[in-house]
Backbone as a printed PyTorch tensor [residue, N CA C, xyz], in Angstrom:
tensor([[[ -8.4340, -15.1140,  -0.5390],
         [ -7.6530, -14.6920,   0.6000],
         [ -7.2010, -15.9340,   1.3510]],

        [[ -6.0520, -15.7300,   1.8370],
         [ -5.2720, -16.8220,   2.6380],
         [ -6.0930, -17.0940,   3.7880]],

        [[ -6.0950, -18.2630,   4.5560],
         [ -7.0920, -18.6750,   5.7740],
         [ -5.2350, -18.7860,   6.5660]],

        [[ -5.2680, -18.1210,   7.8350],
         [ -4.6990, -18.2020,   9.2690],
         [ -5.2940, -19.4780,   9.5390]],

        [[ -4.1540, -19.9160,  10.5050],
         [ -4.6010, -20.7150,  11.3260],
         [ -5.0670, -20.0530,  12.8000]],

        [[ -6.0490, -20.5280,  13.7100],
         [ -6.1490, -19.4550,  14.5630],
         [ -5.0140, -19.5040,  15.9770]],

        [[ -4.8650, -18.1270,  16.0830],
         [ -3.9230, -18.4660,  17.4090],
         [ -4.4700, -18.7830,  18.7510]],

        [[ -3.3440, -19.2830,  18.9450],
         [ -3.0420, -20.0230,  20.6350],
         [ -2.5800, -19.7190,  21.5260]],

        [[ -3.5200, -20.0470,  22.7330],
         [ -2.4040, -19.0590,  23.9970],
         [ -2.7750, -17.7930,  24.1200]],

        [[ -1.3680, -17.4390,  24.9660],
         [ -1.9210, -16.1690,  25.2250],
         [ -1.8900, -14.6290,  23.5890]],

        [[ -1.4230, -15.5270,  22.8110],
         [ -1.3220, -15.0910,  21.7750],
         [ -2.6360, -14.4700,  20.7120]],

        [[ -3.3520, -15.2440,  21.3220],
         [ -5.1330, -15.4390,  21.0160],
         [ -5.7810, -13.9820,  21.0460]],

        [[ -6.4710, -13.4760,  19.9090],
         [ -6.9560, -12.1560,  20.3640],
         [ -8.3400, -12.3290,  21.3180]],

        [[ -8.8420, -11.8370,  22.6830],
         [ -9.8790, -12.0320,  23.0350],
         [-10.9160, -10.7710,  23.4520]],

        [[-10.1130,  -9.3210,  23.4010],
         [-10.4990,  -8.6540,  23.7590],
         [-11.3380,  -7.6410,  22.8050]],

        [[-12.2250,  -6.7520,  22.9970],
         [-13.0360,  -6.4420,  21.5470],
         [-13.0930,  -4.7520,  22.2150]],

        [[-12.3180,  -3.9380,  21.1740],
         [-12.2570,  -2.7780,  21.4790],
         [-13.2920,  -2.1700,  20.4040]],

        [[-14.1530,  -0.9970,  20.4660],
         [-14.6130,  -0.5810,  19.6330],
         [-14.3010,   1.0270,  19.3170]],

        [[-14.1520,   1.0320,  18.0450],
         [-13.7510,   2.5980,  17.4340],
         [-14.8990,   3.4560,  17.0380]],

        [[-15.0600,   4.7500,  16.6630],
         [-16.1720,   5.3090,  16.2750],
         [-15.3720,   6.2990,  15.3010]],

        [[-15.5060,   6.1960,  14.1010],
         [-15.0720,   6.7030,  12.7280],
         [-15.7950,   7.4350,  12.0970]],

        [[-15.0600,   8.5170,  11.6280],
         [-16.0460,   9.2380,  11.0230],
         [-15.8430,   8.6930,   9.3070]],

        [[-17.2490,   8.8920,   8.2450],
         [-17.1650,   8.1090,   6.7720],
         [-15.6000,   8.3930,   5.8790]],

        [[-14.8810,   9.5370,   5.8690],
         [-14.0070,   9.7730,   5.6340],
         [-12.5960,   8.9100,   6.2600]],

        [[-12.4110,   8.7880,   7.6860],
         [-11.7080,   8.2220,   8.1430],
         [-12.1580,   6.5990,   8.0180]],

        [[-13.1480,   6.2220,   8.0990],
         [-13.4980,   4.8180,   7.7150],
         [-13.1770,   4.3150,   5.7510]],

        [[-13.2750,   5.6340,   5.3160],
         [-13.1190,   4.8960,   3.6780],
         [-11.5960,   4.5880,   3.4810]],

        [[-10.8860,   5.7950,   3.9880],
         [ -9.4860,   5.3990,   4.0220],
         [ -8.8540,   4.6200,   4.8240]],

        [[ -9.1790,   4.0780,   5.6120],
         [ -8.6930,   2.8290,   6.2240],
         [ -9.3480,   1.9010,   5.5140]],

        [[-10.5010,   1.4310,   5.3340],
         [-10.7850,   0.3070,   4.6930],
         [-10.0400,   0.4780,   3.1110]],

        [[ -9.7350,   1.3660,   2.7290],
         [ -9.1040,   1.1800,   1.1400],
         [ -7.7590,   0.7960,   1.8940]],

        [[ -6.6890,   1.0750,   2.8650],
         [ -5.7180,   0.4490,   3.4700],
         [ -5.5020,  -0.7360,   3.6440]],

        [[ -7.1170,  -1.1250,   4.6600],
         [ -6.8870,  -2.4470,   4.5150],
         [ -7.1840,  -3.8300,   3.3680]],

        [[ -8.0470,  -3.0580,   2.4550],
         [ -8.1980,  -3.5770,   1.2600],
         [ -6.9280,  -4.2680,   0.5040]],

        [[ -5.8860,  -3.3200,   0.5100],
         [ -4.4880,  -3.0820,  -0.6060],
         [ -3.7480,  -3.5020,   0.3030]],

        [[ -3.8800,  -3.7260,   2.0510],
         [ -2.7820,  -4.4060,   2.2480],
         [ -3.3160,  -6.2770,   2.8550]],

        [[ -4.2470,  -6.6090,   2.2300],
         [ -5.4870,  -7.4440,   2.1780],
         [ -5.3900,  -8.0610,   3.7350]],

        [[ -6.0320,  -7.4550,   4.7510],
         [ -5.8970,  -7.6990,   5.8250],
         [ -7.4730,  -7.0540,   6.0950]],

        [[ -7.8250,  -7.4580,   7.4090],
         [ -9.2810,  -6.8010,   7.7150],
         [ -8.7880,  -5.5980,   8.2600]],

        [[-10.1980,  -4.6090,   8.2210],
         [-10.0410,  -3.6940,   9.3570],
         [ -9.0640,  -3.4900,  10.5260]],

        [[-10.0990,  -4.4270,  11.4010],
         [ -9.6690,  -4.4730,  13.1430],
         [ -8.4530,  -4.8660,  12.8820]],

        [[ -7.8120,  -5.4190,  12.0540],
         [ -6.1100,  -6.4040,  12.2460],
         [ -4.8400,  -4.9020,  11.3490]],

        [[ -5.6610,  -4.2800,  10.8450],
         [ -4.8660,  -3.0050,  10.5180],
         [ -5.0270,  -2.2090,  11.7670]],

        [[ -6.2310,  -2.1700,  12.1000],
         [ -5.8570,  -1.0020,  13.5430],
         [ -5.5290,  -1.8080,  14.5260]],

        [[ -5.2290,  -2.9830,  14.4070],
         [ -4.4870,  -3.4170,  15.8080],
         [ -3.3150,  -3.4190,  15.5730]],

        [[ -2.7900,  -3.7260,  14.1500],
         [ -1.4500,  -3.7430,  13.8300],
         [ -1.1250,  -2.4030,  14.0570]],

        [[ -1.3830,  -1.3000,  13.3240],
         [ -1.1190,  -0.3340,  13.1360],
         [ -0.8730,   0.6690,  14.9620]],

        [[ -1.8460,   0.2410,  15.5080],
         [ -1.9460,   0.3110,  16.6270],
         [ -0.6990,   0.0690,  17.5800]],

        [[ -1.0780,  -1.0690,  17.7480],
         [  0.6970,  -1.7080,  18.5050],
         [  2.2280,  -1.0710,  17.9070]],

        [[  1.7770,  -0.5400,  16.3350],
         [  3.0990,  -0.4310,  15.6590],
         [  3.6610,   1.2420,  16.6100]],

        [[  2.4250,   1.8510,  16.6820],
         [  2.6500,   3.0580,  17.4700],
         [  3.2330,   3.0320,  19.0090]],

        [[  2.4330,   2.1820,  19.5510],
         [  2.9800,   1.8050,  20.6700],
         [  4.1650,   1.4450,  21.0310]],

        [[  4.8710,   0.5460,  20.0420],
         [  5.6370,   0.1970,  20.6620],
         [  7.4140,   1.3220,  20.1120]],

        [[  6.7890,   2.6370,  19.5070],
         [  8.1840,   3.5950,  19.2730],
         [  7.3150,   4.9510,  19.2590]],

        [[  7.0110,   5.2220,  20.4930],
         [  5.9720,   6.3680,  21.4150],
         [  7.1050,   7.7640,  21.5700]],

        [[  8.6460,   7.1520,  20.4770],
         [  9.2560,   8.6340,  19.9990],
         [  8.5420,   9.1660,  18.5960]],

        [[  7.6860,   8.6530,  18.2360],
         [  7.0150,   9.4170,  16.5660],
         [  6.1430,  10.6120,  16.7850]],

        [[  6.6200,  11.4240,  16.5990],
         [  6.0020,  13.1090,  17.1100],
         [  4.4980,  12.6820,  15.9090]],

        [[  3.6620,  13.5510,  16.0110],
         [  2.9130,  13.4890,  15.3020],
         [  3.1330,  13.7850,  13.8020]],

        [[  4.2330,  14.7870,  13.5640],
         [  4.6570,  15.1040,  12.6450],
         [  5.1180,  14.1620,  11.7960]],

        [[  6.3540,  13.1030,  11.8410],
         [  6.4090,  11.8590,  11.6110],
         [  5.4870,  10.6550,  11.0740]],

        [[  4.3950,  10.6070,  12.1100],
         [  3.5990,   9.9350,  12.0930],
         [  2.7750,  10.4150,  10.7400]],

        [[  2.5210,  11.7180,  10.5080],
         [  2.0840,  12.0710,   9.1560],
         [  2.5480,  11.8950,   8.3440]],

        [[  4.0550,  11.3920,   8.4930],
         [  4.6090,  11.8450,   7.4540],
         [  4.7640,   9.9210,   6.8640]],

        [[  4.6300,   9.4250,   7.8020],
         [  4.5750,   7.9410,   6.9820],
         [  3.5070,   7.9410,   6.8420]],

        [[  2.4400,   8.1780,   7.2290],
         [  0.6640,   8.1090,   6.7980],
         [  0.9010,   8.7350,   4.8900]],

        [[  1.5370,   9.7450,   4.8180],
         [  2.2570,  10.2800,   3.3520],
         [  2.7800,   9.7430,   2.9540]],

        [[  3.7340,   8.8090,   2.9420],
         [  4.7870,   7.8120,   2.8870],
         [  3.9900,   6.4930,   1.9200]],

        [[  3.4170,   6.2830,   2.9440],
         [  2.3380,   4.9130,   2.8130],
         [  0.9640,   5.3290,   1.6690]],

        [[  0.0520,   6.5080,   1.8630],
         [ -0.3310,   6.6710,   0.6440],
         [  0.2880,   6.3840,  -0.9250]],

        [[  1.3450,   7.2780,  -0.6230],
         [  2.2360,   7.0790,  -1.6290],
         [  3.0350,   6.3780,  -2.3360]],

        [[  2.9900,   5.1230,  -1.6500],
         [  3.2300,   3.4820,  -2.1270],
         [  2.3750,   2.7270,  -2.6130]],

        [[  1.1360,   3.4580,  -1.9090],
         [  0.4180,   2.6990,  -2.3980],
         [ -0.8270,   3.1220,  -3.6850]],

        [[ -0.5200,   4.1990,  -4.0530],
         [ -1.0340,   4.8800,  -5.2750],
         [ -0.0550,   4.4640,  -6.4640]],

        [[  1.2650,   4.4060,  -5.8860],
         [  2.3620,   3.6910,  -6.9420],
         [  1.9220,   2.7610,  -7.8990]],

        [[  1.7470,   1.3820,  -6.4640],
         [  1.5940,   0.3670,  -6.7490],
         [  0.0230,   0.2220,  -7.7130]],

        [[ -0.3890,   1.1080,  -7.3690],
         [ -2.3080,   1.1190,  -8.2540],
         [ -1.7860,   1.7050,  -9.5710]],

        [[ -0.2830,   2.4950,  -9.5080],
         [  0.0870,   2.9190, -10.4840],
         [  0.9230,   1.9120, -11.8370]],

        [[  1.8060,   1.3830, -11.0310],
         [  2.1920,  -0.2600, -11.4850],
         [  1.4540,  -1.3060, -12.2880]],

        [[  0.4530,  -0.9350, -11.6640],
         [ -0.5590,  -2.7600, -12.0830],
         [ -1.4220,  -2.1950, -13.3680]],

        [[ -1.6870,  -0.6660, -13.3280],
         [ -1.8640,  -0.0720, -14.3450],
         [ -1.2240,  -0.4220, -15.9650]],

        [[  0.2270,   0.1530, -15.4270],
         [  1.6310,   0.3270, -16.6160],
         [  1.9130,  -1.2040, -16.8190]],

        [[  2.2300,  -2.1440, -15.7750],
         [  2.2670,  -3.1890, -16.0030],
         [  0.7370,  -4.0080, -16.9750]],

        [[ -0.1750,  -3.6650, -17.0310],
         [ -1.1800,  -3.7310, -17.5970],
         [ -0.9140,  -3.5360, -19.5780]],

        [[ -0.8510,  -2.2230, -19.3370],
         [ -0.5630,  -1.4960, -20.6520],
         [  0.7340,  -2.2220, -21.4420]],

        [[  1.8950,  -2.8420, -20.7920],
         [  3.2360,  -3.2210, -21.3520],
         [  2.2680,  -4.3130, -22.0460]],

        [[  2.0330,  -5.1650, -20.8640],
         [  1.2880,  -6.8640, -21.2660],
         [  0.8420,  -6.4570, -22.7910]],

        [[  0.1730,  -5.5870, -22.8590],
         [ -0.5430,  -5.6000, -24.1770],
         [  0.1720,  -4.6600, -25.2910]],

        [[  1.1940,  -4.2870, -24.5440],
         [  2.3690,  -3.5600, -25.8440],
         [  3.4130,  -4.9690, -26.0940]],

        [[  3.6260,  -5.4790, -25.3100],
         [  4.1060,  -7.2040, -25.5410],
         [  3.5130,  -7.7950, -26.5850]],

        [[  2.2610,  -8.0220, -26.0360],
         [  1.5520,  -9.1240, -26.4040],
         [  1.4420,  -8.6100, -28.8120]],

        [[  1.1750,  -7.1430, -28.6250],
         [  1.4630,  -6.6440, -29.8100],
         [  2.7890,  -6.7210, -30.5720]],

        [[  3.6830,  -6.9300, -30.0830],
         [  4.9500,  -6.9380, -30.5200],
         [  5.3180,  -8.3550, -30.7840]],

        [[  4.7260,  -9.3390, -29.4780],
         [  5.1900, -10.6990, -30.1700],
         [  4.2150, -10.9440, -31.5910]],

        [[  3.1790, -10.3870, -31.9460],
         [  2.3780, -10.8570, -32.8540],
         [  3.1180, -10.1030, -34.5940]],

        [[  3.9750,  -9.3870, -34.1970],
         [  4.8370,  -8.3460, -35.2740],
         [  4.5380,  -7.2260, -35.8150]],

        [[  3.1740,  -6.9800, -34.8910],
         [  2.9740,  -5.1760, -34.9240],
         [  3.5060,  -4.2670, -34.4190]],

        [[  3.8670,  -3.0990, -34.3230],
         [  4.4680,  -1.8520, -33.4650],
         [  3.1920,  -1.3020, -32.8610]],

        [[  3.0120,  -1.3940, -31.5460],
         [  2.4480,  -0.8770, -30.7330],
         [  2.3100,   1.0570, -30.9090]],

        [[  1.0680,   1.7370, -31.4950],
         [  1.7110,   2.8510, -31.4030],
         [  1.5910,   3.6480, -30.3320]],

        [[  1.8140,   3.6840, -28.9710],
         [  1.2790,   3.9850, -27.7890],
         [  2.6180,   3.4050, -26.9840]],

        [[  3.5590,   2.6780, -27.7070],
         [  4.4840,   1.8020, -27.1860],
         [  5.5610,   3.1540, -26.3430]],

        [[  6.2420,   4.2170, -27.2260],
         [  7.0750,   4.9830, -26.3370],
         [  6.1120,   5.7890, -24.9410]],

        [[  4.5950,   6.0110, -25.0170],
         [  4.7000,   6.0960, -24.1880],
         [  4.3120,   5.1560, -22.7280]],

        [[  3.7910,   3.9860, -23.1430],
         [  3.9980,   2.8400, -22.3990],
         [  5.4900,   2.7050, -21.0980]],

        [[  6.3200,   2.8840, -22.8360],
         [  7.9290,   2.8790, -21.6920],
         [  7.9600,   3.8570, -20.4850]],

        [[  7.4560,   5.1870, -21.2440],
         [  7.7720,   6.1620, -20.4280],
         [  6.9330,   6.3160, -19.2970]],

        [[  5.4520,   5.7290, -19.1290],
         [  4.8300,   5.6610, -17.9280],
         [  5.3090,   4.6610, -17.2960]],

        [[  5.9870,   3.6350, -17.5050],
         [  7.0370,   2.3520, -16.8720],
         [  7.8760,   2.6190, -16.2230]],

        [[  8.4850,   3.6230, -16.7530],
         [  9.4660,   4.5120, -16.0470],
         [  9.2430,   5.2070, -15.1630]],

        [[  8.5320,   5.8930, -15.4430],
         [  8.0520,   7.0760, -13.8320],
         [  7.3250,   6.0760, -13.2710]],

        [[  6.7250,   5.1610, -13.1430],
         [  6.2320,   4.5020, -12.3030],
         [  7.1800,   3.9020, -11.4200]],

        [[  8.1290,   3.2560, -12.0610],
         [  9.5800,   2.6630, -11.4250],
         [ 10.4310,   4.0300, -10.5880]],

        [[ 10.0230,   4.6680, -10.8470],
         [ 10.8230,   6.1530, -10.5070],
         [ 10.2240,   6.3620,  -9.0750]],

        [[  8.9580,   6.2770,  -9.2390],
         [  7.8240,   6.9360,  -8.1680],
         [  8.4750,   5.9420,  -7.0460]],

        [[  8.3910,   4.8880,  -7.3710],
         [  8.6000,   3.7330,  -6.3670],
         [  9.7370,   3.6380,  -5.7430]],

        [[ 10.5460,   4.0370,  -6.3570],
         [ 11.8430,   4.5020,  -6.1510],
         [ 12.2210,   5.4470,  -4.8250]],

        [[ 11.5940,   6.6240,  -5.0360],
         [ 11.7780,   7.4370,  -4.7390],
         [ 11.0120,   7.4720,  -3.7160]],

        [[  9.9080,   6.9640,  -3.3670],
         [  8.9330,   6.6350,  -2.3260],
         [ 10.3120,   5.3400,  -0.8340]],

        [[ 10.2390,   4.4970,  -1.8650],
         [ 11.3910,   3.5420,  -1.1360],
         [ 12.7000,   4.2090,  -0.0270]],

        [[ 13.2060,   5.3930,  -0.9710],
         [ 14.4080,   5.8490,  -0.9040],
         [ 14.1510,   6.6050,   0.1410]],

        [[ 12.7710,   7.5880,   0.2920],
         [ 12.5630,   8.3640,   1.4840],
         [ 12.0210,   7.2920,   2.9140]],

        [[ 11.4930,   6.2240,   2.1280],
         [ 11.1910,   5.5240,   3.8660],
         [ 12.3790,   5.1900,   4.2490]],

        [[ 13.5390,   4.6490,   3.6740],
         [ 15.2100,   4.5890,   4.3570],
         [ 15.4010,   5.1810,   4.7380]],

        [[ 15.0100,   6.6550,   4.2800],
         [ 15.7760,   7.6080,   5.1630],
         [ 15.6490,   7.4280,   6.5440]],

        [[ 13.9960,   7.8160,   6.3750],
         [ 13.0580,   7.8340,   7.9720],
         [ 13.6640,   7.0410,   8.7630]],

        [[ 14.3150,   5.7820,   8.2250],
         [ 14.4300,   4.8550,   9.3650],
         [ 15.8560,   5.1920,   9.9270]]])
């Protein structure tokens, strides 16, 4: 993980808020902040302020990128997967074998690219 430099000023975090989570709401935020490799407290502060500062997001909304954001990010677990599987339908093909798993390699490549797609295409909308 990347090292920050620490901030300065009034920029400086100094204040220490504490949350009380229930195990469910704590696993899914920490798998959040895992995948978006940030700590905890710096996702709910981010995430935090992000609310604050457009206090027009009905709750409805607000679910609906919480849906949004799952869903990018199951993609992407979906990606590293397919991207996984190609590497080694590659890696078979440069050696001059036919991969036999290869059409459907493509085709989970595809809906994966699709998913992402289509995940992308609805957060434009939102905005």
């Amino acid at each position: 993980m990347r090292k920050r430099s620490p901030k300065s000023g009034g920029d400086k975090r100094v204040h220490v808020i504490y949350v009380r989570l229930n195990d469910t709401e704590k696993t899914v935020l920490t798998a959040a902040a895992t995948t978006t490799r940030t700590s905890l407290p710096a996702l709910l502060a981010r995430s935090g302020l992000a609310a604050a500062h457009d206090l027009d997001n009905t709750a409805a909304v607000i679910a609906g990128h919480r849906e949004l954001v799952a869903e990018l990010f199951a993609a992407r677990r979906h990606l590293g997967q397919v991207g996984n599987n190609l590497n080694q339908a590659a890696k078979a093909l440069n050696s001059g074998a036919w991969p036999a798993q290869l059409d459907a390699v493509l085709v989970a490549t595809h809906r994966a690219v699709q998913r992402v797609q289509d995940a992308t295409d609805q957060l434009l909308q939102q905005n």
